[in-house]
Structures are given as C-alpha cells and as structure tokens.
Coordinates of N, CA and C and ligand atoms in Angstrom, one line a residue:
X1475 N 48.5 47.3 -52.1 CA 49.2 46.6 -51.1 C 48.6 46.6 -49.7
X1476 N 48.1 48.0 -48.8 CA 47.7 47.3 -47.7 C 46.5 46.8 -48.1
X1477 N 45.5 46.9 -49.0 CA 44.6 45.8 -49.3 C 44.6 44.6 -48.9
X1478 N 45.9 44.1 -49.7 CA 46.1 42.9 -49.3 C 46.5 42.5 -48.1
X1479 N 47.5 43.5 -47.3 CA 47.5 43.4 -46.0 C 46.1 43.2 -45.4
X1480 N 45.2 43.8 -45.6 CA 44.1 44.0 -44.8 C 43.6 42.7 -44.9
X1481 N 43.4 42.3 -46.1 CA 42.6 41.0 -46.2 C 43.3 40.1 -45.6
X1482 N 44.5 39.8 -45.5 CA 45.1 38.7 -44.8 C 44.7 39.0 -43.3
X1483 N 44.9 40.2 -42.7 CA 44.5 40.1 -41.7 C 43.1 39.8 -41.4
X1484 N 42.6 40.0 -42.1 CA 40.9 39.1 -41.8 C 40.5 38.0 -41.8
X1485 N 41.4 37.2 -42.9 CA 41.4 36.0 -43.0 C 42.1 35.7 -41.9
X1486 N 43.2 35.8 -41.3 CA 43.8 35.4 -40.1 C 42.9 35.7 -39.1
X1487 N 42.0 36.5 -39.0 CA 41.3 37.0 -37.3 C 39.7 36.0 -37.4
X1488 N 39.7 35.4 -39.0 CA 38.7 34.5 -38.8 C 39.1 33.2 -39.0
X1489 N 39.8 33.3 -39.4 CA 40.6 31.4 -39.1 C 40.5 31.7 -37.6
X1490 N 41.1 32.4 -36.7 CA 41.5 32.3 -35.2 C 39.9 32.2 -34.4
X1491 N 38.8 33.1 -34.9 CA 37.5 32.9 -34.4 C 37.1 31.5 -34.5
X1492 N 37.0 31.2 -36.2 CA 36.6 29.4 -36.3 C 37.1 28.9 -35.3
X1493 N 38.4 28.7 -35.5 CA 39.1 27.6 -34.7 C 38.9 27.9 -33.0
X1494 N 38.7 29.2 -32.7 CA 38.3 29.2 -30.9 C 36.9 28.2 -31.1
X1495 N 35.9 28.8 -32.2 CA 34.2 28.3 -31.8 C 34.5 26.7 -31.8
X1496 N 35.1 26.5 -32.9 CA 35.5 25.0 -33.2 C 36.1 24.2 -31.9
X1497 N 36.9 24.8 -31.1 CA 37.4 24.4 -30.1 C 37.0 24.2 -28.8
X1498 N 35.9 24.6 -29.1 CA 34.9 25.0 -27.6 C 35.1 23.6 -26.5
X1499 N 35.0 23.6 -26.0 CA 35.1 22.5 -24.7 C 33.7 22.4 -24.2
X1500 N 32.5 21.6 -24.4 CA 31.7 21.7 -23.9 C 31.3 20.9 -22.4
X1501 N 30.7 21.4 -21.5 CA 30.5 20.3 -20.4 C 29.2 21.1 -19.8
X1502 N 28.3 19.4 -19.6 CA 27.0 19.5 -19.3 C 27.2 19.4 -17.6
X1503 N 26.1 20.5 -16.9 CA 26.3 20.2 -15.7 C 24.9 20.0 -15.2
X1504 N 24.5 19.0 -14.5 CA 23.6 18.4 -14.2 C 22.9 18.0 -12.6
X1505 N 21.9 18.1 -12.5 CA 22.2 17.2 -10.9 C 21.3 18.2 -10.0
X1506 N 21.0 18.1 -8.8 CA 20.3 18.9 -8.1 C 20.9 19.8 -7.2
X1507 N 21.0 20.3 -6.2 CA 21.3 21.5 -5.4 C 22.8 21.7 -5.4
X1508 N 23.3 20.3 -5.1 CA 24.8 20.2 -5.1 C 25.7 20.9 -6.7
X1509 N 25.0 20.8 -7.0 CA 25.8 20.7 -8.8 C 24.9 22.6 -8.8
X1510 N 24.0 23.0 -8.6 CA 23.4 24.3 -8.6 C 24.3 25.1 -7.8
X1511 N 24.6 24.6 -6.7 CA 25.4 25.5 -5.8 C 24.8 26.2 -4.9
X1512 N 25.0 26.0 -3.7 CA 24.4 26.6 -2.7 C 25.4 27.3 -1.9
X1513 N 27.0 27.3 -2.3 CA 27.8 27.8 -1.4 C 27.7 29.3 -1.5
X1514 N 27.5 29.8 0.0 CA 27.9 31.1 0.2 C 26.4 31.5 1.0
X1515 N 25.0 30.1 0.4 CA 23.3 30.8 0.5 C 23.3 30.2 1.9
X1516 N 22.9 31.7 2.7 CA 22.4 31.9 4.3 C 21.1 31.9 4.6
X1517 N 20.5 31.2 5.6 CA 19.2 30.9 5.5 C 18.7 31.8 6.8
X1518 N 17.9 32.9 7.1 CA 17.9 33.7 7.4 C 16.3 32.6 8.5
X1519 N 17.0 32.5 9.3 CA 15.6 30.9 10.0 C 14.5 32.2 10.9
X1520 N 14.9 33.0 11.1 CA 13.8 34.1 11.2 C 12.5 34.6 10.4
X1521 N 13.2 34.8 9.3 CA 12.4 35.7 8.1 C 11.8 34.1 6.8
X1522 N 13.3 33.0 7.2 CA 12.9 31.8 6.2 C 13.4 32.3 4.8
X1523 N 13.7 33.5 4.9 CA 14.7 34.2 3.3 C 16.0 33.8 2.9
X1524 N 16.4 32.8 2.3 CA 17.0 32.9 1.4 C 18.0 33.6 0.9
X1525 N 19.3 33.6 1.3 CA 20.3 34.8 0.0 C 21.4 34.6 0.0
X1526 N 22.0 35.0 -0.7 CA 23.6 34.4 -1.0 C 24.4 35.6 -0.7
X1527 N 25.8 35.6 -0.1 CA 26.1 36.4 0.7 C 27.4 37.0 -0.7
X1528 N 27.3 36.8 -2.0 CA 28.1 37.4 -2.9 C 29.6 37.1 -2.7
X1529 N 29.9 36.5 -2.0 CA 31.7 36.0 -1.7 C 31.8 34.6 -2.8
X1530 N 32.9 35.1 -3.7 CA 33.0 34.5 -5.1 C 34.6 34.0 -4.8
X1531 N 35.0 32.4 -4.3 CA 36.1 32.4 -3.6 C 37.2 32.2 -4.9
X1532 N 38.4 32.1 -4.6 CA 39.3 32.8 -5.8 C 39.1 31.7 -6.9
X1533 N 38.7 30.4 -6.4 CA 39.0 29.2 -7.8 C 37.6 29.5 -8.5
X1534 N 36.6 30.4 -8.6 CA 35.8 30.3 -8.5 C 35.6 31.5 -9.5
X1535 N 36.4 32.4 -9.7 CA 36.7 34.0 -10.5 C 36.3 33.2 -11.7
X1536 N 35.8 34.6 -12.4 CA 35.1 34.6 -13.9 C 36.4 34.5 -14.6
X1537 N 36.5 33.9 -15.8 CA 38.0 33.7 -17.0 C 37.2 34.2 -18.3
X1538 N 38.0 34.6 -19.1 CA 37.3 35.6 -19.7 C 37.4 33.8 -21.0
X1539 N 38.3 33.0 -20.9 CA 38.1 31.5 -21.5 C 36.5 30.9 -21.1
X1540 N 36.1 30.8 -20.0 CA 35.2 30.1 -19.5 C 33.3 31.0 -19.5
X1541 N 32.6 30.3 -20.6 CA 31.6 30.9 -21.1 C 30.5 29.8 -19.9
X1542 N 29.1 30.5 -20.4 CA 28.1 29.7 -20.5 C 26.8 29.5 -21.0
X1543 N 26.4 29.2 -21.1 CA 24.8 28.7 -21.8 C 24.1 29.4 -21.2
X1544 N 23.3 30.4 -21.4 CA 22.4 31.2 -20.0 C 20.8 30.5 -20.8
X1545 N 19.7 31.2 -19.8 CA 18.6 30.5 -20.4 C 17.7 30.4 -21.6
X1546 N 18.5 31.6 -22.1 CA 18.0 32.0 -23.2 C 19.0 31.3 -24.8
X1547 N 19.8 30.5 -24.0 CA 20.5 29.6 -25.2 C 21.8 30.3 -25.5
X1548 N 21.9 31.4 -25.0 CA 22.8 32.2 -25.7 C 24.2 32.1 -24.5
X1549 N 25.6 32.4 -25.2 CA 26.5 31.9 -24.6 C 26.6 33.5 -24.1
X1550 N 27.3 33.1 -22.8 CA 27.4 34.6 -22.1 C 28.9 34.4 -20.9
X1551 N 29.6 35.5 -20.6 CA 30.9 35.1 -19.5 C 30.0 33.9 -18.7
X1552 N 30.7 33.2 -17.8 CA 30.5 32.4 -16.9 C 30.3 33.4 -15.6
X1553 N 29.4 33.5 -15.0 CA 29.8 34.1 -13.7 C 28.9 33.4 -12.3
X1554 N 29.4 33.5 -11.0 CA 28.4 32.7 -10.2 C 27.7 33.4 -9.6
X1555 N 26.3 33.5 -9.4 CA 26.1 32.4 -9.1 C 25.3 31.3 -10.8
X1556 N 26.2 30.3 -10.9 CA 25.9 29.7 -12.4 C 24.9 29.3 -13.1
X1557 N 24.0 28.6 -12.1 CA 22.7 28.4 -12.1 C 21.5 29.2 -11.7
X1558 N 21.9 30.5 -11.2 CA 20.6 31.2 -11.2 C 19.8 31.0 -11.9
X1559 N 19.6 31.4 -13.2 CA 18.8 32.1 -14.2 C 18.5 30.1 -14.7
X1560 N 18.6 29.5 -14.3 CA 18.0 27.7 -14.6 C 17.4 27.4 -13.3
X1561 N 18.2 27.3 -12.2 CA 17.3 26.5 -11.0 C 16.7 28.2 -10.3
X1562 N 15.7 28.6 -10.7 CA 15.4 30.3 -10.8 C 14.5 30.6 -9.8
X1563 N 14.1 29.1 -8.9 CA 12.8 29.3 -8.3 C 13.8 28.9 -6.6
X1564 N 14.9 28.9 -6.8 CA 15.8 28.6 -5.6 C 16.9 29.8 -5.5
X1565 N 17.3 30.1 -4.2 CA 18.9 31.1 -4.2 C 19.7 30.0 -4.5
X1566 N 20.5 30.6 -5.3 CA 21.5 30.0 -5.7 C 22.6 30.8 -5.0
X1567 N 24.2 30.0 -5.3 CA 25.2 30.4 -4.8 C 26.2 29.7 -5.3
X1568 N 27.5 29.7 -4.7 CA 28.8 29.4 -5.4 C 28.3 27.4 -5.6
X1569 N 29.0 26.9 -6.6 CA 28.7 25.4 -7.1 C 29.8 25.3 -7.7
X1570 N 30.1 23.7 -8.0 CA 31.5 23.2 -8.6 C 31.6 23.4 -10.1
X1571 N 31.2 24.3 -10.6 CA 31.3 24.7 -12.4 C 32.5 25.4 -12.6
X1572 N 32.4 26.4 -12.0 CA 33.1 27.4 -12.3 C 35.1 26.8 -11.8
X1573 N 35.0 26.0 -10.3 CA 36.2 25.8 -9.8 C 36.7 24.9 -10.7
X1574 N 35.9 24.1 -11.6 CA 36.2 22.8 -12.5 C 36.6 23.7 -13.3
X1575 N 35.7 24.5 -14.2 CA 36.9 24.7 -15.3 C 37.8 25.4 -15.2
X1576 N 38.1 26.2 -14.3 CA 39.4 27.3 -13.9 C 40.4 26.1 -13.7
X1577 N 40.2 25.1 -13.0 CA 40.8 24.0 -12.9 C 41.3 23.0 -14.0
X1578 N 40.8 22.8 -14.7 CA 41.5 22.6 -15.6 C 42.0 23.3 -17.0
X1579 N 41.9 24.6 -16.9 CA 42.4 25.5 -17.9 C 44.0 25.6 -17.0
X1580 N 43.9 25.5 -15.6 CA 45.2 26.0 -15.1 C 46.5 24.5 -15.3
X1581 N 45.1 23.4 -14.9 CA 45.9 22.2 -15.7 C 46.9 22.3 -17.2
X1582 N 45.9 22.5 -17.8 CA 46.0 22.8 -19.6 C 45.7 24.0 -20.1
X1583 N 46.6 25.0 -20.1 CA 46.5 26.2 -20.4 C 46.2 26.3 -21.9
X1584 N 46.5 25.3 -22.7 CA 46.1 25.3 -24.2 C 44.7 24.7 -24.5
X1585 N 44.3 24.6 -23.1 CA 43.0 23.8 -23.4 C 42.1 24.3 -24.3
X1586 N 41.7 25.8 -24.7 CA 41.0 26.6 -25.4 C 39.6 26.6 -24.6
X1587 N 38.7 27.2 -25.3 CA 37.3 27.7 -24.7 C 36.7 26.8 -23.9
X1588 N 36.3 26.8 -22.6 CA 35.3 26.1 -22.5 C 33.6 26.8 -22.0
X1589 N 32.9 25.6 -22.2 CA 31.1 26.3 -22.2 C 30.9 25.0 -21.1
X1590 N 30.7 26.4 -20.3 CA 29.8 25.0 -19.4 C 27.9 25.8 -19.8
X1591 N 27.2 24.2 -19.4 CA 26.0 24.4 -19.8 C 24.9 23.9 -18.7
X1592 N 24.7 24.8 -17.6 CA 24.5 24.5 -16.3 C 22.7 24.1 -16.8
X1593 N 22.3 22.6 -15.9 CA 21.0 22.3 -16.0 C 20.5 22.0 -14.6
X1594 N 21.2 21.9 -13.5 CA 21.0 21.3 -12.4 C 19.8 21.8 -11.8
X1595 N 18.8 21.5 -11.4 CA 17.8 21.9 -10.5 C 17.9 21.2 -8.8
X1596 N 17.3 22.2 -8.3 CA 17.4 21.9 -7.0 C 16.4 20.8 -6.3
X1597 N 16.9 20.1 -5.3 CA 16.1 19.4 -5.1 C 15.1 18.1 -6.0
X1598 N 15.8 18.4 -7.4 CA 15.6 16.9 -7.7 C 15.7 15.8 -7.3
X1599 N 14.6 14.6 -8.2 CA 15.1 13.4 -7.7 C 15.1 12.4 -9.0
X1600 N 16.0 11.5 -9.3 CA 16.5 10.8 -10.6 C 15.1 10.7 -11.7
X1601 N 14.1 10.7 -10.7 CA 13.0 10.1 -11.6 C 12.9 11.3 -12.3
X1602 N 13.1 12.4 -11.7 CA 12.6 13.6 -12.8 C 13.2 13.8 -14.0
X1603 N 14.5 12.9 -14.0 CA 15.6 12.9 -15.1 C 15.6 12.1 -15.9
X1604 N 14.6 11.0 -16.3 CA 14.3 9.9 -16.8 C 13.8 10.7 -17.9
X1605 N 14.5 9.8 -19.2 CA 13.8 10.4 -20.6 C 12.6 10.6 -20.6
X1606 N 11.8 11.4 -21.2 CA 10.6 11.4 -21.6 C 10.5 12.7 -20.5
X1607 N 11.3 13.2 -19.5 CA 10.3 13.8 -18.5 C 10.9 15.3 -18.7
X1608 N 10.1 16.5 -18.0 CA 11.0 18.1 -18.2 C 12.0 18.0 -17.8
X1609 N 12.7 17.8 -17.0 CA 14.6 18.1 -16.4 C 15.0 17.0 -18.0
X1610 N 14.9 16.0 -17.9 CA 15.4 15.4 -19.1 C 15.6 16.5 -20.5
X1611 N 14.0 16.4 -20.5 CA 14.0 17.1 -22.1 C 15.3 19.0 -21.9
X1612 N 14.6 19.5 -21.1 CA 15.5 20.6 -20.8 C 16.8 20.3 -21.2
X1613 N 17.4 19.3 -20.5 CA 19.1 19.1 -20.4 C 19.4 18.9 -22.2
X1614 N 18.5 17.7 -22.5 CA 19.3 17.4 -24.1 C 19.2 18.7 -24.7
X1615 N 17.6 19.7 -24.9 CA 17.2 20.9 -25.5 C 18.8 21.4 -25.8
X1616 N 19.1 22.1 -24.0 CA 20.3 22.7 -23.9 C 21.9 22.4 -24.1
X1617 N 21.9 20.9 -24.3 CA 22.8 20.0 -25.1 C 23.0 20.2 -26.5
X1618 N 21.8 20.2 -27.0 CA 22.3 20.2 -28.3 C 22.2 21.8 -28.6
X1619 N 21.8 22.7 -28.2 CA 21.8 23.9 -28.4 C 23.0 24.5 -28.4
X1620 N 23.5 24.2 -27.3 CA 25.2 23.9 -26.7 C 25.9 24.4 -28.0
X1621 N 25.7 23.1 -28.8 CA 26.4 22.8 -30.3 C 26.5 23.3 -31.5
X1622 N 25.3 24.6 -31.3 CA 24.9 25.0 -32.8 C 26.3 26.0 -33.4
X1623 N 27.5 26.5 -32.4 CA 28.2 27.0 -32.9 C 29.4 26.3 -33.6
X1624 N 29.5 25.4 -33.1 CA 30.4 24.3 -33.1 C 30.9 23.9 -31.7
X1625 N 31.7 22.7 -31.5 CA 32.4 22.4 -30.0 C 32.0 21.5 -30.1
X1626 N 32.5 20.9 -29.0 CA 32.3 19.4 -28.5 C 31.9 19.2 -27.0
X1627 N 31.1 18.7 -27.3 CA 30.1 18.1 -25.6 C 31.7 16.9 -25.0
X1628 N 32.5 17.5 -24.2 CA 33.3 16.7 -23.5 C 33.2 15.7 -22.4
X1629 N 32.2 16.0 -21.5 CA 31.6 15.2 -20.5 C 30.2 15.9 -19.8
X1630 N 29.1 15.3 -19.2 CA 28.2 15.5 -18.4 C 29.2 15.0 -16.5
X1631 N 29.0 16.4 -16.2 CA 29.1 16.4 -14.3 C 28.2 16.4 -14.0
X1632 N 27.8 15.5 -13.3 CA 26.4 15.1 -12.8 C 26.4 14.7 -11.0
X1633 N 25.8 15.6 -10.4 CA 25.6 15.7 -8.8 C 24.6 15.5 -8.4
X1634 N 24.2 14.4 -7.7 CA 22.6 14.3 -7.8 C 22.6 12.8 -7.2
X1635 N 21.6 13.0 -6.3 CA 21.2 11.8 -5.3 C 20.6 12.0 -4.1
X1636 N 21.0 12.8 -3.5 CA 20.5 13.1 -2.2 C 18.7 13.0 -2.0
X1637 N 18.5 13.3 -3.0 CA 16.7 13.1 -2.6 C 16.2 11.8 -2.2
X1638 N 17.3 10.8 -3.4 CA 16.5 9.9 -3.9 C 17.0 8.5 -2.3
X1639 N 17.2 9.5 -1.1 CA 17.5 8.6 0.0 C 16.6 8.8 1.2
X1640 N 15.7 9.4 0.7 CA 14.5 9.8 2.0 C 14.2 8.6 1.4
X1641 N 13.7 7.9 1.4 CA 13.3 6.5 1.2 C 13.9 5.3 0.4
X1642 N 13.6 4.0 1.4 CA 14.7 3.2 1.1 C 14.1 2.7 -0.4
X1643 N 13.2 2.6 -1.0 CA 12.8 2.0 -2.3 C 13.2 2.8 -3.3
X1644 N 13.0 4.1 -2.9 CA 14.0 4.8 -4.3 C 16.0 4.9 -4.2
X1645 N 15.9 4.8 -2.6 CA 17.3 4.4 -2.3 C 18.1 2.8 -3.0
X1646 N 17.0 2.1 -3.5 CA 17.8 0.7 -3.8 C 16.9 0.8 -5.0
X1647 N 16.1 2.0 -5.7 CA 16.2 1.9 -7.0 C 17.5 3.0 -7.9
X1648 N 17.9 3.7 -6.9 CA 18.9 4.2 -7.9 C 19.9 4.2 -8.3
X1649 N 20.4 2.9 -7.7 CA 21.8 2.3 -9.0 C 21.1 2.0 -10.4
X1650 N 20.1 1.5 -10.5 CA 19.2 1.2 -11.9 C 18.8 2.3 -12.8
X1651 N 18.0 3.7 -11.8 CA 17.3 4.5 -12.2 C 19.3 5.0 -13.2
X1652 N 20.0 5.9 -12.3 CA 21.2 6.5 -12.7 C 21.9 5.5 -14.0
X1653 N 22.1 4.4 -13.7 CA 22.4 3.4 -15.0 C 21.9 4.2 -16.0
X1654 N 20.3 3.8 -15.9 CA 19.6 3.5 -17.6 C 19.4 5.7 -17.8
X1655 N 19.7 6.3 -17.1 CA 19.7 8.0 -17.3 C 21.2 7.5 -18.0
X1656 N 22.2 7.6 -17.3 CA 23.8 7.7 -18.1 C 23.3 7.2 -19.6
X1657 N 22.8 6.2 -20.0 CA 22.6 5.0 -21.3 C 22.2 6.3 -22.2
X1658 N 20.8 6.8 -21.4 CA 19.8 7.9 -22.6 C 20.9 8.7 -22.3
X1659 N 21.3 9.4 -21.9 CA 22.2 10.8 -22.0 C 23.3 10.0 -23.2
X1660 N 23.8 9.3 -23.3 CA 24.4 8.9 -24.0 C 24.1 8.7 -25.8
X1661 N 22.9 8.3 -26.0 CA 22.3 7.7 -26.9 C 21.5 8.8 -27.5
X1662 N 21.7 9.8 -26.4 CA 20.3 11.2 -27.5 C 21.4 12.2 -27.4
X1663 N 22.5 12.2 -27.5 CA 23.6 12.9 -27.6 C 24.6 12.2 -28.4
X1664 N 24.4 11.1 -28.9 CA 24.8 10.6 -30.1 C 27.1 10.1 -29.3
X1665 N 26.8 9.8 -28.7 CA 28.0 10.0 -27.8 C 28.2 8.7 -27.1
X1666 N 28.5 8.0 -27.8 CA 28.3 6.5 -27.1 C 29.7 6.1 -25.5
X1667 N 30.6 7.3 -25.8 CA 31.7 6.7 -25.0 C 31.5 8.1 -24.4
X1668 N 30.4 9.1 -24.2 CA 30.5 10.2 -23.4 C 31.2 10.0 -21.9
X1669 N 32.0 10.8 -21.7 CA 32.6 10.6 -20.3 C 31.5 11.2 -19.1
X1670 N 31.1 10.7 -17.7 CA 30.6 10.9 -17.0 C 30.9 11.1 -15.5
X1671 N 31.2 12.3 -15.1 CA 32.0 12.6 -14.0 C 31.0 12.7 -12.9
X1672 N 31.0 11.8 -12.0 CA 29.5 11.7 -11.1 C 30.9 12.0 -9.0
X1673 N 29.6 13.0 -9.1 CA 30.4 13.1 -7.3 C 29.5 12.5 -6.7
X1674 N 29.7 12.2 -5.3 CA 29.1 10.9 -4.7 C 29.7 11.5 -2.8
X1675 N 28.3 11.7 -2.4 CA 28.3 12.1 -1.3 C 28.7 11.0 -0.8
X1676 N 29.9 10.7 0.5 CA 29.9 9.9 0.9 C 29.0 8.8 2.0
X1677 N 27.5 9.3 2.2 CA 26.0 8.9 2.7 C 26.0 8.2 1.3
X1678 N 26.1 8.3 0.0 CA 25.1 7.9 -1.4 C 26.5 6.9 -1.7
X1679 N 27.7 6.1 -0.8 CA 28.8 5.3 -1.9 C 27.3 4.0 -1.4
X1680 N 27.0 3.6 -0.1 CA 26.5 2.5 0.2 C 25.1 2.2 -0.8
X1681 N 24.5 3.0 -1.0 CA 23.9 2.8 -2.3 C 23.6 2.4 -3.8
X1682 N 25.3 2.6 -3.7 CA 25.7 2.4 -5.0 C 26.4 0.7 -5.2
X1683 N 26.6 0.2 -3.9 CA 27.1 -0.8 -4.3 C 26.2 -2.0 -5.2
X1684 N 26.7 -2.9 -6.0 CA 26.3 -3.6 -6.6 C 25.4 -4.7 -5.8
X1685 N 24.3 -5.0 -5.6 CA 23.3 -6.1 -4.9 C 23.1 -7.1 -5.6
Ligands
NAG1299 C1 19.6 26.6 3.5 O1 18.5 25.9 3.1 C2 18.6 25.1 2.0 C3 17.3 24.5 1.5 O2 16.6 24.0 2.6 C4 19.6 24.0 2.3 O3 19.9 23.2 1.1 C5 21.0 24.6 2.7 O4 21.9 23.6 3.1 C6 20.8 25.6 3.8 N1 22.0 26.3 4.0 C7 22.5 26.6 5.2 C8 23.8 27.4 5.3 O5 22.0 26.2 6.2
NAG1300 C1 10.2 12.9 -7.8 O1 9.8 14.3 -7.7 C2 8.6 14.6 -8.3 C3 8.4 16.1 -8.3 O2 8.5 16.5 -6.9 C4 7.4 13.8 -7.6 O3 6.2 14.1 -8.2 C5 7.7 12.3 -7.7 O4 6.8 11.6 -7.0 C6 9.1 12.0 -7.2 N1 9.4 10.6 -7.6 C7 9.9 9.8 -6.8 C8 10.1 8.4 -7.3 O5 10.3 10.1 -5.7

C-alpha cells in the first residue's frame, strides 16, 4: 500500500512538472539599449567607467515564476541586470523584462511560468536585425532553443530605433526596414499571428507615420 501511495505521488509531482514546462509563457525580448536596460548605469565622465549602481526597484524583484534564457541556453531565475551575460560588451542595468512579467503575473496570477529570452544589444541599428545577419540569427538561435522544453513563444518586445535616427535615410527607411524584420520574425518562428509589443520613443512616433 504505501507503494502505491508512493507511486501516485510521483505520478502527480510529474503531471504537475509537465504541465508547469508545458505552460511556460515564453517572450522574446529584443531591441537595443532601451530593451537591455540601462536603468540604475552611472557614467562616471571622469574615469568614462561605466557601472550600475545595483538598486533593483520593487516591480523589478526576482519571482521565483519568472525564469530566463541565460547565454548558455539554459533556463536560470530571472534576475537584473537581464541582459548582462547577452549585450556583455556594455554595463547593463535595470530594463523593462523583469517589470513586464511581474506585471502581468500580478495581472494573472494563474498565468503560470514565464521565460523571458533577453536578446537586446546595445546600440543597435534595424539593419543589424535583418535576416540573414548575427543579432538576427542569435535571436531565432535563442527562440527556438527557448522551446526545446516545451512552452509557447507568446510575443516578441521589441525596443529599438533610436540609432536608426542619426540620419534621415535610415530615419525614413525604418518603417520598411521594422515591417519586413516583424514578417521574418514571424515566418522563422513559424507564428504567423505572433503578437508584437513595440515601445516607441516619443522622438521615433514621427517616423513611423505612413508616407
Ligand atoms: C551613460 O552612457 C550610455 C552610453 O553612452 C548612455 O546610453 C546612458 O544614457 C548614459 N547614462 C547616464 C545616466 O548618463
Ligand atoms: C548598422 O550598424 C553596423 C554595425 O555598427 C554598421 O556596420 C552599419 O553600417 C549600420 N547600418 C546602417 C544602415 O546604419
């Protein structure tokens, strides 16, 4: 008899594992400095160093729900700064990953796991994000790697523009350039209705208008 006890409880503690890995929430985070996070990095205009002053503000706390993709593929707590160990050649600092998903787990407390899968580099510019190129390939790489447990890729947050405004030719190519990126992210992720959550410095709405 407790045999049997036992075994039921096993079976019950791996139905409940499946169904967490199965449930994963996945979201791609993408984009350059803004989406990396620079909140909290002091620029020391003396020395020209770089560093993040470690103040982790409260929407921003590690959830023992809220995982991530570190660089090595492997899923690890979420903690910030998120993008260190990806945009690795920049200080990093607090970014909008962590407040998003605390944010909507407090929304939807039954929401179950989520994985964010930080790809943002600093200082990009859209062209670097164009299929075929390394920030591209990186992001799907870490997309679909995302998935080898199970889960579901829920949306790409994508922050990213500010480069592409030092000049006005890549300034009035990037409603085109960002279009035909959304399309490939769409189509190499097999996700034809992927949802796409884009913030938009209020300098980058005039850009965007239709010409
Ligand atoms: C520090 O320098 C970086 C890179 O030049 C810049 O993005 C950031 O806004 C600066 N931060 C502050 C607090 O000045
Ligand atoms: C984008 O950035 C890359 C790397 O810094 C640079 O080589 C390229 O010229 C830039 N492209 C555009 C269109 O600005």
């Amino acid at each position: 008899m407790p045999c049997l006890l036992l075994l039921v409880f096993l079976i019950q503690s791996w139905a409940v594992k499946a169904q967490q890995v199965y449930d994963r929430n996945i979201f791609i985070l993408a984009g350059q400095s803004n989406m990396a996070g620079r909140g909290g990095v002091l620029n020391n205009t003396g020395t020209g160093i770089a560093t993040w002053d470690g103040v982790v503000p409260p929407q921003s706390r590690p959830n023992p729900s809220v995982l991530k993709l570190d660089a090595h593929l492997t899923w690890v707590e979420a903690r910030e700064p998120l993008d260190a160990d990806i945009d690795s050649r920049k200080t990093n600092g607090v970014g909008p990953g962590m407040a998003f998903a605390n944010s909507v787990l407090e929304k939807h407390p039954d929401f179950g796991l989520i994985g964010l899968v930080p790809c943002a580099i600093g200082g990009s510019n859209i062209s670097e994000w164009e299929r075929g190129k390394e920030l591209y390939f990186q992001m799907i790489k870490r997309a679909k790697a995302s998935l080898r447990d199970g889960g579901t890729i829920r949306a790409l947050l994508w922050y990213q523009g500010e480069t592409d405004t030092v000049n006005l030719h890549d300034a009035q190519s990037y409603q085109r350039r960002v279009h035909k990126f959304f399309l490939d992210v769409r189509d190499d992720l097999q996700s034809p209705l992927l949802p796409i959550i884009q913030a938009l410095n209020i300098n980058d709405v005039d850009i965007l208008q239709p010409r």
